[in-house]
Amino acid sequence: MSDTADRVKKIVVEHLGVEAEKVTEDASFIDDLGADSLDIVELVMAFEEEFGVEIPDDAAEKIATVSDAIKYIDENKG
Amino acid sequence: MRRVVVTGLGLVTPLGADVETTWANLLAGKSGAGPITRFDTTGQKCLIACEVKPADHEYGFDAGKRVDHKIQRQVDPFIVYGIDAAGQALEDAGLVDMDDDLKMRTGCSIGSGIGGLPGIESESIVLHEKGPGRVSPHFVHGRLINLISGQVSIKYGLMGPNHAVVTACSTGAHSIGDAARMIKDGDADVMLAGGAESTINPLGVAGFAQARALNCSFNDRPTEASRPYDKDRDGFVMGEGAGVVVLEEYEHAKARGAKIYAEVVGYGLSGDAYHVTAPHPEGKGAELAMRMALRKAGLEAGDIDYVNAHGTSTMADTIELAAVKRVLGDDLSGASMSSTKSAIGHLLGGAGAVETIFCILAIRDQIVPPTLNLHNPDEGTEGVDLVPLVAKKRTVRAALNNSFGFGGTNASVIVKAI
């Protein structure tokens, strides 16, 4: 597992209060992890903070699963 | 006429994370005060408070017991305390699993005096240091006062009136009084009612200290700082926590065989129309509220056996006592009167609800809690039983709680054995 994936999963566990095993790469934030739209805004902010990336609103809207987040971060971090 | 009774209780206080622990510690004469541990107090004038204790403490609060991890992260502590106390009260009343009809007849009236000040403080620092794009999307609804009622209604599916009183330190008493009226009026059969507060944060402590309301002269002796009616009193000690009761229409409670603690028989409210922080020097507003509550209850002075005073350990204590004397008589017609703020501090918007619960428990157990640290009673206290230092067994048929708040707002609630 990549370093990005580890750090993303840690943030998701902390913010959503879900068990680490549930945070698989194809888990959907809303359907599988109980997040609502505001939780996703908060997660995106936490990713930006952790990885020093900018995730504009239109890109954030397309992040639906854990792997979407990992992929976007790996492609865009400095 | 529809009558309103109390069928469930919930408490989170500096003396315990539930009703029985708090009550036992209160009757044992324990103090919840200590040095502030929540934040670095460097530069503050007041260094002490009555904090709700952490989960690993002998009588600490475990937020995870009734509040989801995610919600704990999103909301201010006053909301966490409120959700927990409401859950306790519902469990106590045997109303956790309600059918859909009853859910539509069950509401919430749980308020707060100040609301999410710690979160407002910390998030404004985020705004200034990191910019608007880093402000939490949960910032607003995690700080709003009506979000205890909101969160509780969502958690338990309660679709009755959803209300939140904001009357500073009268909030808890007004919440119970207003909710009782909603039941009397037929708006609901069951109401969760009470108040919560948590403002032991740098801005909250500094603000009250600057308003000259907090005790700043007993920093080295925290458990002695809250001393209502004592000559050396010098301001209140801030507390935090929550108190919530289940109010229920009497026939409804009887029909389901509920345990009934007491009846809410009287409620009075008034305004001082005098000053934003100081009470009317003759306590006229307080007197009006008490007289109204007695009249509504159909009781005479001699029917009240216990008064849980507002008694914040400020100069206002003797103004309140003078008003109580005018209403109940110079010897309070034999009633005992104590201030439990001497033990748990001032819970601000939670105070009136927590203290009404103490009135209810005084009726249940026929014992009145003490006024701690009352070694040298001030002038004007002669001939009045202020229950100094130790709890006292006595007959308690009816009890009155006084709560007064900044802005000159006053509330009195009377509960009576059924």
Coordinates of C-alpha atoms in Angstrom, one line a residue:
Chain A
M1 CA 0.0 0.0 0.0
S2 CA 1.3 3.4 -0.9
D3 CA 2.2 6.1 1.6
T4 CA -0.6 8.3 0.2
A5 CA -3.1 5.5 0.7
D6 CA -2.1 5.0 4.3
R7 CA -2.3 8.7 5.2
V8 CA -5.7 9.1 3.4
K9 CA -7.1 6.1 5.2
K10 CA -5.9 7.4 8.6
I11 CA -7.7 10.7 7.9
V12 CA -10.9 9.0 6.9
V13 CA -10.9 6.8 10.0
E14 CA -10.3 9.8 12.3
H15 CA -12.9 12.1 10.6
L16 CA -15.7 9.6 10.0
G17 CA -15.2 7.5 13.1
V18 CA -15.3 4.2 11.1
E19 CA -13.3 1.1 11.6
A20 CA -10.1 0.9 9.6
E21 CA -11.0 -2.4 7.9
K22 CA -14.0 -0.7 6.3
V23 CA -11.9 1.9 4.6
T24 CA -11.0 -0.1 1.5
E25 CA -9.8 1.6 -1.7
D26 CA -13.1 1.1 -3.4
A27 CA -15.2 2.2 -0.4
S28 CA -17.6 5.0 -1.3
F29 CA -17.6 7.8 1.3
I30 CA -21.4 8.2 1.2
D31 CA -22.6 4.7 0.5
D32 CA -20.2 2.7 2.5
L33 CA -18.7 5.0 5.2
G34 CA -21.8 7.0 6.3
A35 CA -20.5 10.4 5.2
D36 CA -22.7 13.2 4.1
S37 CA -21.8 16.0 1.7
L38 CA -20.4 18.2 4.5
D39 CA -18.2 15.4 5.8
I40 CA -16.7 15.2 2.3
V41 CA -16.0 18.9 2.3
E42 CA -14.2 18.4 5.6
L43 CA -12.3 15.4 4.3
V44 CA -11.2 17.3 1.3
M45 CA -9.9 20.1 3.5
A46 CA -8.0 17.6 5.6
F47 CA -6.4 16.1 2.5
E48 CA -5.4 19.5 1.3
E49 CA -3.8 20.2 4.7
E50 CA -2.1 16.9 4.9
F51 CA -0.7 16.7 1.4
G52 CA -0.3 20.4 0.6
V53 CA -2.5 20.1 -2.5
E54 CA -5.2 22.4 -3.8
I55 CA -8.4 20.4 -4.5
P56 CA -10.8 22.8 -6.3
D57 CA -14.5 22.4 -5.9
D58 CA -15.1 20.8 -9.3
A59 CA -12.4 18.2 -8.6
A60 CA -13.7 17.7 -5.1
E61 CA -17.2 16.9 -6.4
K62 CA -15.7 13.9 -8.4
I63 CA -14.1 12.3 -5.3
A64 CA -16.5 9.7 -4.3
T65 CA -14.4 6.8 -3.2
V66 CA -11.2 6.4 -1.2
S67 CA -9.3 5.5 -4.4
D68 CA -10.6 8.6 -6.1
A69 CA -9.0 10.6 -3.3
I70 CA -5.7 8.7 -3.4
K71 CA -5.5 9.0 -7.2
Y72 CA -6.2 12.8 -7.2
I73 CA -3.6 13.4 -4.5
D74 CA -0.9 11.3 -6.2
E75 CA -1.4 13.1 -9.5
N76 CA -1.5 16.6 -8.1
K77 CA 0.8 16.8 -5.1
G78 CA 3.9 18.8 -5.5
Chain B
M1 CA -56.5 20.7 32.9
R2 CA -53.5 18.7 31.7
R3 CA -50.9 18.1 34.5
V4 CA -47.2 17.7 33.8
V5 CA -44.9 15.3 35.7
V6 CA -41.3 14.4 35.6
T7 CA -40.5 10.8 34.6
G8 CA -36.9 10.9 33.6
L9 CA -33.6 12.6 34.7
G10 CA -30.2 13.1 33.1
L11 CA -27.1 14.9 34.4
V12 CA -23.6 15.6 33.4
T13 CA -21.9 17.7 36.0
P14 CA -18.5 18.4 37.6
L15 CA -19.5 15.9 40.3
G16 CA -20.5 13.0 38.0
A17 CA -21.5 11.8 34.6
D18 CA -24.9 10.6 35.8
V19 CA -27.7 11.5 38.2
E20 CA -26.9 9.1 41.1
T21 CA -23.2 9.8 41.2
T22 CA -23.7 13.6 41.1
W23 CA -26.3 13.4 43.8
A24 CA -24.3 11.2 46.1
N25 CA -21.2 13.4 45.7
L26 CA -23.3 16.5 46.2
L27 CA -24.9 15.2 49.4
A28 CA -21.4 14.1 50.6
G29 CA -20.3 17.7 50.5
K30 CA -17.7 17.2 47.7
S31 CA -16.6 20.1 45.5
G32 CA -16.2 19.9 41.7
A33 CA -13.7 22.8 41.6
G34 CA -10.1 22.7 40.7
P35 CA -7.4 24.4 38.7
I36 CA -8.4 24.8 35.0
T37 CA -6.9 21.9 33.0
R38 CA -8.5 22.6 29.6
F39 CA -6.1 25.3 28.4
D40 CA -3.0 27.2 29.4
T41 CA -4.2 29.8 31.8
T42 CA -1.1 32.0 31.6
G43 CA -2.2 35.7 31.8
Q44 CA -5.8 34.9 33.0
K45 CA -7.1 36.4 36.2
C46 CA -9.2 33.4 37.0
L47 CA -7.3 30.1 37.1
I48 CA -10.1 27.8 38.5
A49 CA -13.3 26.2 37.4
C50 CA -15.6 23.3 38.0
E51 CA -14.8 21.1 35.0
V52 CA -16.6 18.0 33.9
K53 CA -14.0 15.3 34.6
P54 CA -12.2 13.3 31.9
A55 CA -13.3 9.7 31.2
D56 CA -10.4 8.2 33.2
H57 CA -11.5 10.1 36.4
E58 CA -13.3 8.3 39.2
Y59 CA -16.5 10.1 38.2
G60 CA -15.5 11.3 34.7
F61 CA -17.6 11.7 31.6
D62 CA -17.2 9.2 28.7
A63 CA -18.5 11.1 25.6
G64 CA -18.4 7.9 23.6
K65 CA -21.1 6.3 25.7
R66 CA -24.0 8.0 24.0
V67 CA -22.5 10.3 21.3
D68 CA -21.1 9.1 18.0
H69 CA -17.4 9.7 17.4
K70 CA -18.2 11.7 14.2
I71 CA -20.6 14.0 16.1
Q72 CA -18.2 14.5 18.9
R73 CA -15.7 15.9 16.4
Q74 CA -18.1 18.2 14.8
V75 CA -19.9 19.9 17.7
D76 CA -19.0 21.9 20.8
P77 CA -18.9 20.2 24.2
F78 CA -22.1 21.7 25.4
I79 CA -23.9 19.8 22.6
V80 CA -22.2 16.5 23.6
Y81 CA -23.2 17.0 27.2
G82 CA -26.7 17.8 26.2
I83 CA -27.1 14.8 24.0
D84 CA -25.8 12.5 26.7
A85 CA -28.0 14.0 29.4
A86 CA -31.1 13.7 27.1
G87 CA -30.2 10.1 26.5
Q88 CA -29.9 9.4 30.2
A89 CA -33.3 11.0 30.8
L90 CA -35.0 8.9 28.1
E91 CA -33.4 5.7 29.4
D92 CA -34.5 6.6 32.9
A93 CA -38.1 7.2 31.7
G94 CA -38.1 3.9 29.7
L95 CA -38.8 5.9 26.5
V96 CA -35.8 4.9 24.3
D97 CA -38.0 2.8 22.0
M98 CA -41.1 4.8 21.2
D99 CA -43.7 4.0 18.5
D100 CA -44.2 6.5 15.7
D101 CA -47.3 8.1 17.2
L102 CA -45.5 8.9 20.4
K103 CA -42.5 10.2 18.5
M104 CA -44.7 12.7 16.9
R105 CA -46.0 13.7 20.3
T106 CA -42.5 14.1 21.8
G107 CA -40.5 17.2 21.5
C108 CA -37.2 18.9 22.7
S109 CA -36.6 22.1 24.6
I110 CA -33.0 22.0 25.5
G111 CA -31.2 25.4 25.5
S112 CA -27.9 27.0 26.4
G113 CA -26.9 30.4 27.6
I114 CA -24.0 31.0 25.4
G115 CA -23.6 28.1 23.0
G116 CA -20.4 27.1 21.2
L117 CA -18.0 29.7 22.4
P118 CA -14.9 27.4 22.4
G119 CA -15.5 26.4 18.8
I120 CA -16.2 30.1 17.8
E121 CA -12.9 31.0 19.4
S122 CA -10.8 28.2 17.8
E123 CA -12.4 28.5 14.4
S124 CA -11.8 32.3 14.3
I125 CA -8.1 31.6 14.9
V126 CA -8.2 29.1 11.9
L127 CA -9.9 31.8 9.8
H128 CA -7.2 34.4 10.7
E129 CA -4.3 32.0 10.4
K130 CA -5.3 29.8 7.4
G131 CA -8.1 31.7 5.6
P132 CA -11.8 31.1 4.9
G133 CA -11.1 27.9 2.9
R134 CA -10.0 26.1 6.1
V135 CA -13.1 26.9 8.2
S136 CA -14.9 23.7 9.0
P137 CA -18.1 23.0 7.1
H138 CA -19.5 21.9 10.5
F139 CA -18.6 25.2 12.1
V140 CA -22.1 26.8 12.2
H141 CA -24.3 23.8 13.1
G142 CA -21.7 22.6 15.6
R143 CA -22.0 25.8 17.6
L144 CA -25.7 26.8 17.4
I145 CA -27.7 26.7 20.6
N146 CA -30.7 24.8 19.2
L147 CA -28.5 22.0 18.0
I148 CA -28.9 20.0 21.2
S149 CA -32.6 19.8 20.5
G150 CA -31.8 19.2 16.8
Q151 CA -29.3 16.4 17.4
V152 CA -31.5 14.7 20.0
S153 CA -34.5 14.8 17.8
I154 CA -32.6 13.3 14.9
K155 CA -31.0 10.6 17.1
Y156 CA -34.3 9.4 18.6
G157 CA -36.7 10.4 15.8
L158 CA -38.7 13.0 17.9
M159 CA -41.0 15.0 15.8
G160 CA -42.8 17.1 18.4
P161 CA -41.9 20.8 19.1
N162 CA -38.3 21.5 18.6
H163 CA -37.3 24.5 20.7
A164 CA -34.3 26.1 22.4
V165 CA -34.3 28.8 25.1
V166 CA -31.5 31.3 25.2
T167 CA -31.9 33.4 28.4
A168 CA -28.4 33.3 29.8
C169 CA -28.3 31.7 33.3
S170 CA -32.1 31.3 33.4
T171 CA -32.1 29.1 30.3
G172 CA -32.4 25.7 32.1
A173 CA -35.4 26.9 34.2
H174 CA -37.1 28.6 31.3
S175 CA -36.6 25.5 29.2
I176 CA -38.4 23.3 31.7
G177 CA -41.2 25.9 32.3
D178 CA -41.8 26.5 28.6
A179 CA -41.8 22.8 27.8
A180 CA -44.3 22.1 30.6
R181 CA -46.6 24.7 29.0
M182 CA -46.3 23.0 25.7
I183 CA -47.6 19.8 27.2
K184 CA -50.3 21.7 29.1
D185 CA -51.3 23.4 25.8
G186 CA -51.5 20.0 24.1
D187 CA -48.6 20.6 21.7
A188 CA -46.9 17.5 23.0
D189 CA -47.4 14.6 25.5
V190 CA -43.7 14.2 26.2
M191 CA -40.9 16.8 26.2
L192 CA -37.2 16.6 26.8
A193 CA -36.3 19.8 28.6
G194 CA -33.2 21.3 30.1
G195 CA -30.0 23.2 29.4
A196 CA -26.3 22.7 28.8
E197 CA -23.2 24.8 28.9
S198 CA -19.4 24.5 28.3
T199 CA -17.5 27.8 28.1
I200 CA -14.4 26.9 30.1
N201 CA -12.2 28.2 27.3
P202 CA -9.8 31.2 27.2
L203 CA -12.3 33.6 25.8
G204 CA -15.2 32.5 28.1
V205 CA -13.1 32.7 31.2
A206 CA -11.5 36.1 30.2
G207 CA -14.9 37.5 29.3
F208 CA -16.6 36.7 32.6
A209 CA -13.5 37.8 34.5
Q210 CA -13.4 41.1 32.7
A211 CA -17.1 41.5 33.6
R212 CA -16.0 41.2 37.2
A213 CA -18.4 38.2 37.6
L214 CA -15.8 35.5 38.3
N215 CA -14.0 34.7 41.5
C216 CA -10.4 35.6 41.0
S217 CA -9.2 35.7 44.6
F218 CA -9.2 32.0 45.5
N219 CA -7.0 30.7 42.7
D220 CA -4.8 28.9 45.3
R221 CA -7.9 27.4 47.1
P222 CA -10.3 26.4 44.3
T223 CA -12.7 24.2 46.4
E224 CA -13.2 27.2 48.8
A225 CA -13.9 29.8 46.0
S226 CA -17.7 29.2 45.6
R227 CA -19.1 30.4 48.9
P228 CA -22.7 31.7 48.5
Y229 CA -23.9 33.9 51.4
D230 CA -20.4 33.9 53.0
K231 CA -18.9 37.2 53.9
D232 CA -15.8 36.4 51.8
R233 CA -17.6 35.5 48.6
D234 CA -16.1 37.3 45.6
G235 CA -17.7 36.1 42.4
F236 CA -18.9 32.8 40.9
V237 CA -16.8 29.8 39.8
M238 CA -17.6 28.6 36.3
G239 CA -19.0 25.2 35.9
E240 CA -20.1 23.2 32.9
G241 CA -22.4 20.3 32.1
A242 CA -26.0 19.6 31.3
G243 CA -29.3 18.7 32.9
V244 CA -32.3 17.3 31.0
V245 CA -35.6 16.0 32.3
V246 CA -38.4 14.1 30.7
L247 CA -41.6 15.9 31.2
E248 CA -44.8 14.0 30.5
E249 CA -48.5 14.6 30.6
Y250 CA -49.7 13.0 33.9
E251 CA -52.4 10.6 32.5
H252 CA -50.0 9.5 29.8
A253 CA -47.3 8.7 32.4
K254 CA -49.9 6.9 34.6
A255 CA -51.3 4.9 31.7
R256 CA -47.9 3.4 30.8
G257 CA -47.0 2.8 34.4
A258 CA -44.1 5.2 34.4
K259 CA -42.1 6.0 37.5
I260 CA -43.1 9.6 38.5
Y261 CA -40.6 11.7 40.3
A262 CA -42.7 14.9 40.9
E263 CA -45.1 17.3 39.3
V264 CA -44.2 20.6 37.7
V265 CA -46.8 22.8 39.4
G266 CA -45.5 26.3 39.2
Y267 CA -43.6 28.5 36.7
G268 CA -43.0 32.2 37.0
L269 CA -41.0 34.5 34.8
S270 CA -40.1 38.2 34.8
G271 CA -37.7 40.9 33.7
D272 CA -35.7 43.2 36.0
A273 CA -35.8 46.2 33.5
Y274 CA -32.8 47.5 35.4
H275 CA -29.2 46.6 34.3
V276 CA -27.5 44.2 31.9
T277 CA -25.4 42.3 34.5
A278 CA -26.5 43.6 38.0
P279 CA -29.7 42.5 39.5
H280 CA -32.3 45.0 40.6
P281 CA -31.0 46.1 44.1
E282 CA -34.3 45.3 45.7
G283 CA -34.7 42.0 43.8
K284 CA -38.1 43.1 42.4
G285 CA -37.8 40.9 39.3
A286 CA -36.9 37.9 41.3
E287 CA -39.9 38.5 43.6
L288 CA -42.3 38.8 40.7
A289 CA -41.1 35.5 39.2
M290 CA -41.4 33.7 42.6
R291 CA -44.9 35.1 43.3
M292 CA -46.1 34.1 39.9
A293 CA -44.8 30.6 40.3
L294 CA -46.5 30.2 43.7
R295 CA -49.8 31.6 42.3
K296 CA -49.7 29.2 39.4
A297 CA -49.0 26.3 41.7
G298 CA -51.8 27.3 44.0
L299 CA -49.4 27.1 46.9
E300 CA -48.8 29.2 50.0
A301 CA -45.5 30.3 51.4
G302 CA -45.6 27.5 54.0
D303 CA -46.0 24.8 51.4
I304 CA -42.4 25.3 50.1
D305 CA -39.9 23.2 52.0
Y306 CA -36.8 23.7 49.9
V307 CA -35.5 26.6 47.8
N308 CA -32.6 25.9 45.5
A309 CA -31.3 29.4 45.2
H310 CA -29.7 31.1 42.2
G311 CA -27.0 32.0 44.8
T312 CA -24.0 32.4 42.6
S313 CA -21.5 33.5 45.3
T314 CA -21.7 37.2 44.3
M315 CA -23.1 40.2 46.0
A316 CA -26.4 39.4 44.5
D317 CA -26.9 36.5 46.9
T318 CA -28.3 38.7 49.6
I319 CA -30.5 40.5 47.2
E320 CA -32.1 37.2 46.2
L321 CA -32.4 36.2 49.8
A322 CA -34.2 39.5 50.7
A323 CA -36.7 38.8 47.8
V324 CA -37.2 35.2 49.0
K325 CA -37.9 36.5 52.5
R326 CA -40.5 38.9 51.2
V327 CA -42.3 36.0 49.4
L328 CA -41.9 33.2 51.9
G329 CA -41.5 35.2 55.2
D330 CA -38.5 36.2 57.3
D331 CA -37.9 32.6 58.3
L332 CA -38.9 31.4 54.9
S333 CA -41.8 29.8 56.8
G334 CA -39.5 27.0 57.8
A335 CA -38.1 26.2 54.3
S336 CA -34.4 25.4 53.9
M337 CA -32.6 27.2 51.1
S338 CA -29.2 26.2 49.7
S339 CA -27.0 27.0 46.8
T340 CA -25.6 24.0 45.1
K341 CA -23.4 26.3 43.0
S342 CA -21.1 26.1 46.1
A343 CA -20.3 22.5 44.9
I344 CA -20.7 22.3 41.1
G345 CA -20.1 26.0 40.3
H346 CA -22.3 28.0 38.0
L347 CA -23.4 25.9 35.0
L348 CA -24.8 29.1 33.4
G349 CA -27.4 27.9 30.8
G350 CA -27.4 24.5 32.4
A351 CA -27.8 25.7 36.0
G352 CA -31.6 26.0 36.2
A353 CA -32.2 22.5 34.8
V354 CA -29.5 20.8 36.9
E355 CA -30.8 22.6 40.0
T356 CA -34.4 21.7 39.3
I357 CA -33.3 18.1 39.2
F358 CA -31.7 18.6 42.6
C359 CA -35.1 19.9 43.8
I360 CA -36.7 16.8 42.4
L361 CA -34.2 14.5 44.1
A362 CA -34.6 16.4 47.4
I363 CA -38.3 15.5 47.2
R364 CA -37.5 11.9 46.2
D365 CA -35.0 11.3 49.1
Q366 CA -36.3 13.8 51.7
I367 CA -32.9 15.4 52.1
V368 CA -31.6 18.8 51.1
P369 CA -28.1 19.4 49.7
P370 CA -25.7 21.8 51.5
T371 CA -24.2 25.2 50.8
L372 CA -20.5 24.5 51.0
N373 CA -17.9 27.0 52.4
L374 CA -20.6 28.9 54.4
H375 CA -18.5 29.6 57.5
N376 CA -19.3 33.3 58.1
P377 CA -22.9 34.0 56.9
D378 CA -23.4 37.6 55.6
E379 CA -25.7 40.1 57.3
G380 CA -29.4 39.4 56.5
T381 CA -29.0 35.6 56.7
E382 CA -30.0 35.4 60.4
G383 CA -32.9 33.1 61.1
V384 CA -32.7 31.4 57.7
D385 CA -31.6 27.8 57.2
L386 CA -29.0 28.0 54.5
V387 CA -28.0 24.3 55.0
P388 CA -24.3 25.2 55.8
L389 CA -21.7 22.6 55.0
V390 CA -23.7 19.4 55.4
A391 CA -26.8 17.9 53.8
K392 CA -29.9 17.8 56.0
K393 CA -32.6 15.2 56.2
R394 CA -36.0 16.9 56.3
T395 CA -39.5 16.8 54.9
V396 CA -39.6 18.1 51.4
R397 CA -43.1 18.3 49.8
A398 CA -42.5 21.0 47.3
A399 CA -39.3 22.8 46.2
L400 CA -38.6 26.0 44.3
N401 CA -35.7 26.7 41.9
N402 CA -34.6 30.3 41.2
S403 CA -32.6 31.1 38.1
F404 CA -31.6 34.6 37.1
G405 CA -29.6 35.7 34.0
F406 CA -27.8 38.6 32.4
G407 CA -30.2 41.0 30.8
G408 CA -32.3 40.9 33.9
T409 CA -34.2 37.7 33.1
N410 CA -35.7 35.7 35.9
A411 CA -37.4 32.3 36.2
S412 CA -38.8 30.3 39.1
V413 CA -39.9 26.7 38.8
I414 CA -41.8 24.8 41.5
V415 CA -41.9 21.0 41.7
K416 CA -44.0 19.0 44.1
A417 CA -44.4 15.5 45.3
I418 CA -47.3 13.7 43.4

